[in-house]
CSV table of C-alpha atoms in Angstrom, one decimal:
chain,number,residue,atom,x,y,z
Q,1,MET,CA,103.4,58.0,167.5
Q,2,SER,CA,105.7,59.6,164.0
Q,3,GLU,CA,107.8,61.9,164.4
Q,4,LYS,CA,105.2,64.0,161.8
Q,5,SER,CA,102.6,63.5,164.1
Q,6,LEU,CA,103.8,64.9,166.9
Q,7,GLU,CA,104.8,67.8,165.3
Q,8,TYR,CA,101.6,68.6,163.4
Q,9,GLY,CA,100.3,68.5,167.1
Q,10,LYS,CA,103.0,70.7,168.4
Q,11,SER,CA,101.9,73.4,165.5
Q,12,GLU,CA,98.0,73.0,166.0
Q,13,ALA,CA,98.6,74.0,169.9
Q,14,VAL,CA,100.6,76.7,168.9
Q,15,ASP,CA,98.4,78.5,166.1
Q,16,ALA,CA,95.2,78.0,168.0
Q,17,TYR,CA,95.8,78.4,171.4
Q,18,GLU,CA,94.6,74.2,172.3
Q,19,GLY,CA,96.5,71.9,173.5
Q,20,PRO,CA,99.2,69.4,171.9
Q,21,VAL,CA,98.7,65.6,170.7
Q,22,ILE,CA,98.6,63.5,174.2
Q,23,THR,CA,101.2,60.8,173.6
Q,24,SER,CA,102.1,57.9,175.9
Q,25,SER,CA,105.5,57.2,177.2
Q,26,ASN,CA,107.2,53.8,178.1
Q,27,GLU,CA,106.7,54.1,181.5
Q,28,ASP,CA,103.3,54.9,181.2
Q,29,VAL,CA,102.0,52.2,179.1
Q,30,LYS,CA,103.1,48.9,178.5
Q,31,ALA,CA,103.5,47.4,175.2
Q,32,PRO,CA,102.0,46.5,173.3
Q,33,SER,CA,99.3,49.1,175.1
Q,34,VAL,CA,100.9,51.5,173.1
Q,35,ILE,CA,98.1,54.4,171.8
Q,36,VAL,CA,98.5,55.1,168.3
Q,37,SER,CA,97.3,58.6,166.6
Q,38,THR,CA,95.4,58.0,163.8
Q,39,THR,CA,95.5,61.5,162.6
Q,40,PRO,CA,95.9,62.2,159.2
Q,41,PRO,CA,98.2,64.3,157.9
Q,42,ALA,CA,97.6,68.3,157.7
Q,43,PRO,CA,95.6,68.4,154.2
Q,44,ASP,CA,97.1,72.0,153.8
Q,45,GLY,CA,94.3,74.4,151.9
Q,46,GLY,CA,92.1,72.9,149.1
Q,47,THR,CA,88.5,74.1,149.3
Q,48,ARG,CA,87.6,72.7,152.1
Q,49,ALA,CA,90.2,74.5,154.4
Q,50,TRP,CA,89.7,78.0,152.6
Q,51,LEU,CA,86.0,77.5,153.3
Q,52,GLN,CA,87.1,76.9,157.0
Q,53,VAL,CA,88.7,80.4,156.9
Q,54,ALA,CA,86.3,81.6,155.8
Q,55,GLY,CA,83.7,81.1,158.4
Q,56,SER,CA,86.0,81.1,161.1
Q,57,PHE,CA,86.3,84.5,160.0
Q,58,LEU,CA,83.1,85.4,160.3
Q,59,VAL,CA,82.6,83.8,163.6
Q,60,PHE,CA,86.0,86.1,164.7
Q,61,GLY,CA,83.9,89.0,163.8
Q,62,ASN,CA,81.4,88.6,166.0
Q,63,LEU,CA,83.5,87.0,168.9
Q,64,TRP,CA,86.0,89.9,169.0
Q,65,GLY,CA,84.0,92.1,166.4
Q,66,LEU,CA,81.5,93.1,169.5
Q,67,THR,CA,84.5,93.2,171.8
Q,68,PHE,CA,86.1,95.9,169.4
Q,69,ALA,CA,82.6,97.6,169.0
Q,70,PHE,CA,81.9,97.8,173.1
Q,71,GLY,CA,83.7,101.2,173.2
Q,72,SER,CA,80.2,102.6,170.8
Q,73,PHE,CA,78.7,100.8,174.1
Q,74,VAL,CA,80.6,102.8,176.8
Q,75,SER,CA,79.9,106.4,174.9
Q,76,TYR,CA,76.1,105.7,174.7
Q,77,TYR,CA,76.1,104.1,178.6
Q,78,GLU,CA,77.7,107.2,179.4
Q,79,LEU,CA,76.3,109.9,178.3
Q,80,THR,CA,72.9,108.2,177.8
Q,81,LEU,CA,71.1,105.4,179.4
Q,82,LEU,CA,73.1,105.2,182.3
Q,83,PRO,CA,74.7,108.8,183.2
Q,84,ASP,CA,75.0,108.0,187.1
Q,85,LEU,CA,77.4,105.6,186.9
Q,86,SER,CA,81.6,105.5,186.6
Q,87,SER,CA,83.1,104.9,183.4
Q,88,SER,CA,85.1,102.0,185.4
Q,89,THR,CA,81.6,100.4,186.7
Q,90,ILE,CA,80.4,100.7,182.9
Q,91,SER,CA,83.5,98.7,181.7
Q,92,TRP,CA,83.1,96.0,183.8
Q,93,ILE,CA,80.5,94.4,181.6
Q,94,GLY,CA,83.1,94.6,178.8
Q,95,THR,CA,85.5,93.1,180.3
Q,96,THR,CA,83.7,90.2,182.1
Q,97,SER,CA,82.7,89.2,178.7
Q,98,THR,CA,86.2,89.3,177.5
Q,99,THR,CA,87.6,87.1,180.5
Q,100,LEU,CA,84.7,84.4,179.9
Q,101,LEU,CA,85.7,84.2,176.3
Q,102,ILE,CA,89.6,83.9,176.9
Q,103,PHE,CA,88.9,81.8,180.4
Q,104,GLY,CA,85.9,80.0,179.3
Q,105,GLY,CA,88.1,78.7,176.1
Q,106,ILE,CA,90.4,77.1,178.3
Q,107,VAL,CA,88.3,75.2,179.8
Q,108,SER,CA,86.2,74.2,177.1
Q,109,GLY,CA,88.8,73.0,175.4
Q,110,PRO,CA,88.7,69.3,176.7
Q,111,LEU,CA,84.9,69.0,174.9
Q,112,PHE,CA,86.8,69.8,172.0
Q,113,ASP,CA,89.0,67.2,172.9
Q,114,ARG,CA,86.3,64.7,172.5
Q,115,GLY,CA,84.6,65.8,169.4
Q,116,TYR,CA,82.2,68.0,170.5
Q,117,PHE,CA,82.7,71.0,168.6
Q,118,ARG,CA,79.6,70.9,166.4
Q,119,SER,CA,78.1,71.6,169.8
Q,120,MET,CA,80.1,73.9,171.1
Q,121,LEU,CA,79.3,76.1,167.7
Q,122,ILE,CA,75.9,75.7,168.0
Q,123,VAL,CA,74.9,76.0,171.6
Q,124,GLY,CA,77.9,78.5,171.7
Q,125,ALA,CA,76.1,81.1,168.9
Q,126,LEU,CA,72.8,80.6,170.2
Q,127,VAL,CA,73.8,81.5,173.7
Q,128,GLU,CA,75.3,84.8,172.3
Q,129,THR,CA,72.9,85.3,170.0
Q,130,LEU,CA,70.3,85.4,173.2
Q,131,GLY,CA,72.6,87.5,175.6
Q,132,LEU,CA,71.8,89.9,172.7
Q,133,MET,CA,68.5,89.6,172.4
Q,134,LEU,CA,67.9,89.9,176.4
Q,135,LEU,CA,70.2,92.9,176.4
Q,136,SER,CA,67.6,94.7,173.7
Q,137,LEU,CA,64.8,93.7,176.6
Q,138,CYS,CA,66.5,95.9,179.4
Q,139,THR,CA,66.0,98.8,180.7
Q,140,ALA,CA,68.3,101.5,182.3
Q,141,SER,CA,69.1,98.8,185.2
Q,142,TYR,CA,73.1,98.2,185.5
Q,143,TRP,CA,73.1,94.9,186.7
Q,144,GLN,CA,70.4,93.6,183.7
Q,145,ILE,CA,72.8,95.0,181.0
Q,146,PHE,CA,75.8,93.2,183.1
Q,147,LEU,CA,74.1,90.1,183.3
Q,148,THR,CA,73.0,89.9,179.7
Q,149,GLN,CA,76.0,91.7,177.9
Q,150,GLY,CA,78.8,90.6,179.8
Q,151,ILE,CA,77.5,87.1,181.4
Q,152,VAL,CA,75.3,85.4,179.1
Q,153,THR,CA,77.2,86.7,175.9
Q,154,GLY,CA,80.7,86.2,177.1
Q,155,LEU,CA,79.4,82.3,178.2
Q,156,GLY,CA,78.3,81.7,174.4
Q,157,ASN,CA,81.2,83.3,172.9
Q,158,SER,CA,83.7,80.8,175.1
Q,159,LEU,CA,81.9,77.5,173.4
Q,160,LEU,CA,83.0,79.2,170.0
Q,161,TYR,CA,86.8,80.6,170.4
Q,162,ILE,CA,88.1,77.4,170.4
Q,163,PRO,CA,86.5,75.8,167.3
Q,164,GLY,CA,87.2,78.7,165.4
Q,165,LEU,CA,90.5,78.8,166.1
Q,166,THR,CA,91.8,74.8,166.1
Q,167,LEU,CA,89.6,74.0,163.0
Q,168,VAL,CA,91.7,76.0,160.2
Q,169,GLY,CA,94.7,75.3,162.1
Q,170,ARG,CA,94.7,71.7,161.6
Q,171,ALA,CA,93.4,71.9,157.9
Q,172,PHE,CA,97.0,73.7,156.8
Q,173,THR,CA,100.9,73.2,157.3
Q,174,LYS,CA,102.8,75.6,155.0
Q,175,ASN,CA,100.1,78.2,154.8
Q,176,ARG,CA,98.9,77.9,158.2
Q,177,SER,CA,100.4,81.5,159.2
Q,178,LEU,CA,98.5,83.2,156.9
Q,179,ALA,CA,95.4,81.3,157.2
Q,180,MET,CA,95.1,82.2,160.8
Q,181,GLY,CA,96.1,85.7,160.3
Q,182,ILE,CA,93.1,86.0,157.9
Q,183,THR,CA,91.1,84.3,160.6
Q,184,THR,CA,92.1,86.6,163.2
Q,185,CYS,CA,91.1,90.0,160.5
Q,186,GLY,CA,87.8,88.9,161.3
Q,187,ALA,CA,87.9,90.7,164.7
Q,188,PRO,CA,88.7,94.6,163.7
Q,189,ILE,CA,86.6,93.7,160.7
Q,190,GLY,CA,83.7,92.9,162.7
Q,191,GLY,CA,84.0,95.8,165.3
Q,192,ILE,CA,84.0,98.2,162.0
Q,193,ILE,CA,80.7,96.8,161.1
Q,194,TYR,CA,79.2,96.9,164.5
Q,195,THR,CA,80.6,100.2,165.4
Q,196,ILE,CA,79.0,101.2,162.4
Q,197,THR,CA,75.9,99.6,162.8
Q,198,PHE,CA,75.3,100.5,165.8
Q,199,GLU,CA,76.0,104.5,165.3
Q,200,HIS,CA,73.6,104.3,162.8
Q,201,LEU,CA,70.9,103.0,163.8
Q,202,ILE,CA,71.1,104.3,167.8
Q,203,SER,CA,70.0,107.8,166.8
Q,204,ARG,CA,67.6,106.7,164.7
Q,205,ILE,CA,65.7,104.1,166.1
Q,206,SER,CA,65.6,102.5,170.2
Q,207,PHE,CA,68.5,101.1,171.5
Q,208,GLY,CA,66.4,98.1,172.1
Q,209,TRP,CA,65.8,97.5,168.2
Q,210,THR,CA,69.1,98.6,167.7
Q,211,VAL,CA,70.4,95.8,169.8
Q,212,ARG,CA,68.0,93.5,168.2
Q,213,ILE,CA,69.0,94.2,164.2
Q,214,MET,CA,72.8,93.3,165.8
Q,215,ALA,CA,71.6,90.1,167.1
Q,216,PHE,CA,69.8,89.3,163.5
Q,217,ILE,CA,73.1,89.9,162.1
Q,218,MET,CA,75.1,87.9,164.1
Q,219,LEU,CA,72.6,84.9,164.3
Q,220,SER,CA,72.6,85.2,160.1
Q,221,THR,CA,76.4,85.0,160.0
Q,222,TYR,CA,76.1,82.3,162.2
Q,223,CYS,CA,74.1,80.2,159.4
Q,224,ILE,CA,76.3,81.7,156.6
Q,225,ALA,CA,79.8,79.9,158.8
Q,226,PHE,CA,79.1,76.7,160.2
Q,227,PRO,CA,78.1,75.4,157.0
Q,228,MET,CA,81.5,76.0,155.4
Q,229,ILE,CA,83.6,75.3,158.8
Q,230,LEU,CA,81.6,72.3,159.1
Q,231,TRP,CA,81.1,70.8,155.9
Q,232,ARG,CA,83.2,67.0,155.6
Q,233,VAL,CA,84.6,67.8,158.9
Q,234,LYS,CA,85.2,64.2,160.5
Q,235,ASN,CA,85.1,63.9,164.2
Q,236,LEU,CA,88.3,64.7,165.9
Q,237,ALA,CA,87.9,62.8,169.2
Q,238,ASP,CA,91.0,60.2,168.8
Q,239,LEU,CA,93.8,62.8,169.4
Q,240,ALA,CA,93.3,62.1,172.7
Q,241,PRO,CA,91.3,58.8,173.2
Q,242,ASP,CA,92.1,57.7,176.5
Q,243,ARG,CA,93.1,60.9,178.8
Q,244,PRO,CA,91.6,64.2,178.9
Q,245,ARG,CA,93.6,67.5,178.3
Q,246,LYS,CA,96.5,68.4,180.8
Q,247,LEU,CA,94.9,72.0,182.2
Q,248,PHE,CA,97.9,72.9,184.6
Q,249,ASP,CA,101.6,71.9,184.9
Q,250,ALA,CA,102.9,72.8,188.3
Q,251,SER,CA,106.9,72.7,186.6
Q,252,ALA,CA,105.8,76.0,184.6
Q,253,LEU,CA,106.2,77.7,188.3
Q,254,ARG,CA,109.6,77.4,188.5
Q,255,ASP,CA,110.4,78.3,185.0
Q,256,LEU,CA,111.5,81.8,184.1
Q,257,PRO,CA,110.8,82.4,180.6
Q,258,PHE,CA,106.9,80.9,181.0
Q,259,TRP,CA,106.5,83.9,183.8
Q,260,SER,CA,108.6,86.2,181.9
Q,261,TYR,CA,106.7,85.7,178.5
Q,262,THR,CA,103.3,85.3,180.8
Q,263,SER,CA,104.2,88.8,182.9
Q,264,SER,CA,104.6,90.6,179.3
Q,265,ASN,CA,101.5,89.7,177.9
Q,266,PHE,CA,99.4,90.5,181.0
Q,267,LEU,CA,101.2,93.6,181.4
Q,268,ILE,CA,100.1,94.4,177.8
Q,269,PHE,CA,97.0,93.0,178.0
Q,270,CYS,CA,96.1,95.1,180.9
Q,271,GLY,CA,96.8,98.1,178.3
Q,272,TYR,CA,95.6,97.5,175.3
Q,273,MET,CA,92.1,97.8,175.1
Q,274,VAL,CA,92.1,100.8,177.3
Q,275,PRO,CA,91.9,103.1,173.9
Q,276,PHE,CA,89.6,101.0,172.2
Q,277,TYR,CA,87.0,101.2,174.9
Q,278,PHE,CA,87.4,104.9,175.9
Q,279,MET,CA,88.2,106.4,172.4
Q,280,ALA,CA,84.8,107.3,171.8
Q,281,SER,CA,83.5,109.0,175.2
Q,282,TYR,CA,87.2,111.1,175.0
Q,283,GLY,CA,86.6,112.5,171.4
Q,284,GLN,CA,82.8,113.8,172.5
Q,285,ILE,CA,83.8,114.8,176.1
Q,286,GLU,CA,87.1,116.4,175.7
Q,287,LEU,CA,87.2,117.5,172.4
Q,288,GLY,CA,83.4,118.2,171.6
Q,289,MET,CA,83.2,116.0,168.9
Q,290,SER,CA,79.4,114.6,167.9
Q,291,ARG,CA,78.7,110.8,169.2
Q,292,SER,CA,78.8,109.5,164.9
Q,293,ASP,CA,82.3,111.3,164.7
Q,294,ALA,CA,83.8,109.7,167.9
Q,295,ASN,CA,82.6,106.5,166.9
Q,296,TYR,CA,84.3,106.9,163.3
Q,297,VAL,CA,87.5,107.6,164.8
Q,298,LEU,CA,86.6,104.4,166.8
Q,299,VAL,CA,86.1,102.6,163.1
Q,300,ILE,CA,89.3,104.0,162.1
Q,301,SER,CA,91.3,102.5,164.4
Q,302,GLN,CA,89.5,99.3,163.9
Q,303,ALA,CA,90.7,99.4,160.3
Q,304,ALA,CA,94.0,99.8,160.8
Q,305,SER,CA,94.4,97.1,163.2
Q,306,VAL,CA,93.5,94.9,159.7
Q,307,LEU,CA,96.8,96.4,158.3
Q,308,GLY,CA,98.9,95.9,161.3
Q,309,ARG,CA,98.1,92.2,161.9
Q,310,LEU,CA,99.0,91.8,158.2
Q,311,VAL,CA,102.0,93.8,158.3
Q,312,ALA,CA,103.8,92.5,161.3
Q,313,SER,CA,103.3,88.7,160.5
Q,314,TYR,CA,104.8,89.0,157.0
Q,315,ALA,CA,108.1,91.2,158.8
Q,316,ALA,CA,107.7,88.1,161.4
Q,317,SER,CA,108.3,85.7,158.7
Q,318,LYS,CA,111.4,87.5,157.5
Q,319,THR,CA,112.8,88.9,160.8
Q,320,GLY,CA,111.6,86.6,163.6
Q,321,VAL,CA,108.6,86.8,165.8
Q,322,MET,CA,110.4,88.6,168.6
Q,323,ILE,CA,111.5,92.2,167.0
Q,324,PRO,CA,107.9,93.1,165.9
Q,325,TRP,CA,106.4,91.8,169.0
Q,326,ILE,CA,109.0,94.0,170.7
Q,327,VAL,CA,108.8,97.0,168.6
Q,328,CYS,CA,105.1,97.1,169.2
Q,329,GLY,CA,104.5,96.8,171.9
Q,330,LEU,CA,107.2,99.7,173.0
Q,331,SER,CA,105.2,101.7,170.4
Q,332,SER,CA,101.8,101.0,171.6
Q,333,GLY,CA,102.8,102.1,174.9
Q,334,ILE,CA,104.4,105.2,173.7
Q,335,LEU,CA,101.3,106.2,171.8
Q,336,CYS,CA,99.1,105.5,174.7
Q,337,LEU,CA,101.1,108.1,176.1
Q,338,GLY,CA,100.9,110.6,173.2
Q,339,TRP,CA,97.3,110.8,173.5
Q,340,ILE,CA,97.9,113.3,176.1
Q,341,GLY,CA,99.2,115.7,173.8
Q,342,VAL,CA,95.5,115.2,171.7
Q,343,LYS,CA,93.8,118.6,171.7
Q,344,SER,CA,92.1,118.7,168.2
Q,345,SER,CA,89.9,115.9,166.2
Q,346,GLY,CA,92.5,115.8,163.5
Q,347,ALA,CA,95.4,114.9,165.5
Q,348,PHE,CA,93.0,112.8,167.6
Q,349,ILE,CA,92.0,111.0,164.1
Q,350,VAL,CA,95.9,110.3,163.2
Q,351,TYR,CA,97.0,108.8,167.0
Q,352,ALA,CA,93.9,106.1,166.8
Q,353,ALA,CA,95.1,105.0,163.3
Q,354,LEU,CA,98.8,104.6,164.7
Q,355,TYR,CA,97.3,102.6,167.4
Q,356,GLY,CA,95.3,100.6,166.2
Q,357,CYS,CA,98.2,99.9,163.6
Q,358,PHE,CA,100.8,98.6,166.2
Q,359,SER,CA,98.8,97.5,168.7
Q,360,GLY,CA,97.1,95.1,166.1
Q,361,ALA,CA,100.0,93.5,166.0
Q,362,LEU,CA,99.9,92.3,169.5
Q,363,ILE,CA,97.2,89.8,169.3
Q,364,PRO,CA,98.9,87.1,166.1
Q,365,LEU,CA,102.3,87.2,167.1
Q,366,PRO,CA,102.8,85.7,170.9
Q,367,PRO,CA,101.7,81.8,170.0
Q,368,SER,CA,104.4,81.8,167.8
Q,369,VAL,CA,107.0,82.0,170.3
Q,370,PHE,CA,105.5,79.6,172.6
Q,371,PRO,CA,107.2,76.7,171.1
Q,372,VAL,CA,110.5,78.6,172.5
Q,373,VAL,CA,109.5,79.2,175.6
Q,374,CYS,CA,107.8,75.4,176.2
Q,375,PRO,CA,109.9,73.5,174.3
Q,376,ASP,CA,108.5,70.3,175.6
Q,377,ILE,CA,105.5,69.2,173.5
Q,378,LYS,CA,104.1,67.2,176.9
Q,379,VAL,CA,103.0,70.1,178.6
Q,380,LEU,CA,102.8,72.9,175.9
Q,381,GLY,CA,99.2,73.1,175.7
Q,382,ALA,CA,98.7,72.9,179.3
Q,383,ARG,CA,101.1,75.9,180.1
Q,384,MET,CA,100.0,77.7,176.6
Q,385,GLY,CA,96.4,77.3,179.1
Q,386,MET,CA,97.8,78.4,182.8
Q,387,SER,CA,99.5,81.7,180.5
Q,388,GLN,CA,96.3,82.6,179.0
Q,389,GLY,CA,94.1,82.2,181.9
Q,390,ILE,CA,96.4,84.5,183.9
Q,391,GLY,CA,96.2,87.1,180.7
Q,392,SER,CA,93.0,87.3,181.0
Q,393,MET,CA,92.7,88.6,184.3
Q,394,ALA,CA,94.9,91.1,182.7
Q,395,SER,CA,92.1,91.8,180.1
Q,396,LEU,CA,89.3,91.9,183.3
Q,397,ILE,CA,90.9,94.4,185.6
Q,398,GLY,CA,92.6,96.7,183.3
Q,399,PRO,CA,90.0,99.0,181.7
Q,400,PRO,CA,88.1,99.2,184.8
Q,401,ILE,CA,91.2,100.7,186.9
Q,402,ALA,CA,92.0,103.0,184.1
Q,403,GLY,CA,88.2,103.8,184.1
Q,404,ALA,CA,88.4,104.6,188.1
Q,405,LEU,CA,91.4,107.3,187.2
Q,406,THR,CA,89.0,109.0,185.2
Q,407,SER,CA,87.1,110.3,188.0
Q,408,ILE,CA,89.9,111.5,189.9
Q,409,GLY,CA,89.6,115.3,190.2
Q,410,ALA,CA,86.8,115.2,187.6
Q,411,THR,CA,83.7,118.1,187.1
Q,412,ALA,CA,80.8,117.6,185.4
Q,413,GLU,CA,81.8,118.9,181.9
Q,414,HIS,CA,85.3,117.2,181.9
Q,415,ARG,CA,86.9,114.0,183.4
Q,416,ASN,CA,90.6,113.3,184.3
Q,417,TYR,CA,91.9,111.3,180.8
Q,418,LEU,CA,95.7,112.1,182.8
Q,419,GLY,CA,95.4,109.2,184.6
Q,420,LEU,CA,93.6,106.6,182.2
Q,421,GLN,CA,96.5,107.6,179.5
Q,422,LEU,CA,99.2,107.9,181.9
Q,423,PHE,CA,98.2,104.2,183.2
Q,424,GLY,CA,97.2,102.4,179.6
Q,425,GLY,CA,100.6,104.1,178.1
Q,426,ALA,CA,103.3,103.4,181.1
Q,427,ILE,CA,101.6,99.4,182.0
Q,428,MET,CA,102.1,98.6,178.4
Q,429,ALA,CA,105.5,100.2,177.8
Q,430,ALA,CA,106.6,97.8,181.0
Q,431,GLY,CA,105.4,94.9,178.8
Q,432,GLY,CA,107.2,95.6,175.5
Q,433,CYS,CA,110.8,96.0,178.0
Q,434,ASN,CA,109.8,92.7,179.7
Q,435,LEU,CA,109.3,91.4,175.9
Q,436,ALA,CA,113.2,92.3,175.6
Q,437,GLY,CA,114.2,90.6,178.8
Q,438,LEU,CA,112.3,88.0,177.3
Q,439,TRP,CA,114.2,87.9,173.9
Q,440,ILE,CA,117.3,87.5,176.2
Q,441,LEU,CA,116.0,85.1,178.5
Q,442,LEU,CA,115.6,82.2,175.5
Q,443,ILE,CA,118.6,82.8,173.8
Q,444,ARG,CA,120.4,82.5,177.0
Q,445,GLN,CA,118.5,79.5,178.4
Q,446,ARG,CA,117.4,78.0,175.2
Q,447,GLY,CA,120.5,77.0,174.0
Q,448,LEU,CA,119.3,78.7,170.4
Q,449,LYS,CA,121.5,79.0,167.3
Q,450,SER,CA,119.7,82.0,166.1
Q,451,LYS,CA,119.1,85.5,168.0
Q,452,LEU,CA,115.9,85.6,165.4
Q,453,ILE,CA,113.6,83.9,167.3
């Protein structure tokens, strides 16, 4: 395989959380049975490539949009549909769906490698939409909601995650970061749309019809997105013709930079979704805001997240990734601690906008550092998957732990949001500090010529 092909595979693995091109070494294969890559060079744009960006933007709007909009569901469940359940119990619904999205995406990666991306997109969209349709039929039953919104929807998302990212990454070379940044901006935009839709309809029609309309919106956007994504896309199964993608690399367990990177992400993502899950309920319970006003504060935070992602991506192109990553990680933790002092609606809006802006940068930046953490392309995909799998556990347990803290010393009128705020802020700040340690490790152990990673 040519050096150019190796570099192309490496970039894809970074941007798309996908495994690298599998090559064969002299000790594994006897000549002349060497596997030759038939992968064409990246087209670096063009009409087809930008159509894939637009289509994947819509896919991400559904995948992560529902995740970011879950705060509006939490508020409704806590105060109306499931008032007898704790915040911790309710938050398990959203975190289970998010964990299945991330972890299931890792497991489904080999399906993409073998060329089943069309089937993954179609089946994933149908399963995710089915989950919402079934949710619309649920009564005030926690387990019905958990199975439909948490399990079924999460399983559908897991099939959509890898194709939505990877097909875009393979269509660009120089403009790959810009294309991936635009694609991931679909997440907060989708969150804004679904939050506003939920808030606008829930007070006018039933919960069931509100969710059904959201499902119809989802299905219609997929019908628009898939033709754009799949137009003239060839079968990509030849990237790994004889061997499945490696999912585990034992040598990573002895690599200190790998653990520093993974632990930093784990700490940050333990607290990352906490404000998004509980902003709306905090505004209603503690500040006396209406449900509509509290949900629109969540929308403001999501809108600021779009700005944060774009600004951070631009800054990273000028200063390297580590500086904006550390700044945004520490700032997000400090802002979460600053939430403690928010006692008015105006201050709450300012806090939500600032948190959305700084925390939004924490999504697109980490993958760009991973080739330095793992310079060996042969195990890059496996180690990325391992790190993601561990990180998904943080997304699973973080909000439920924070929710459980609100019940300590709670009364009928107020909940103990102080514990939630301290937990989210402290653990994210610890992750930001850990990133500084990762930066030092990479400079010392990877022999880098520049400190701007």
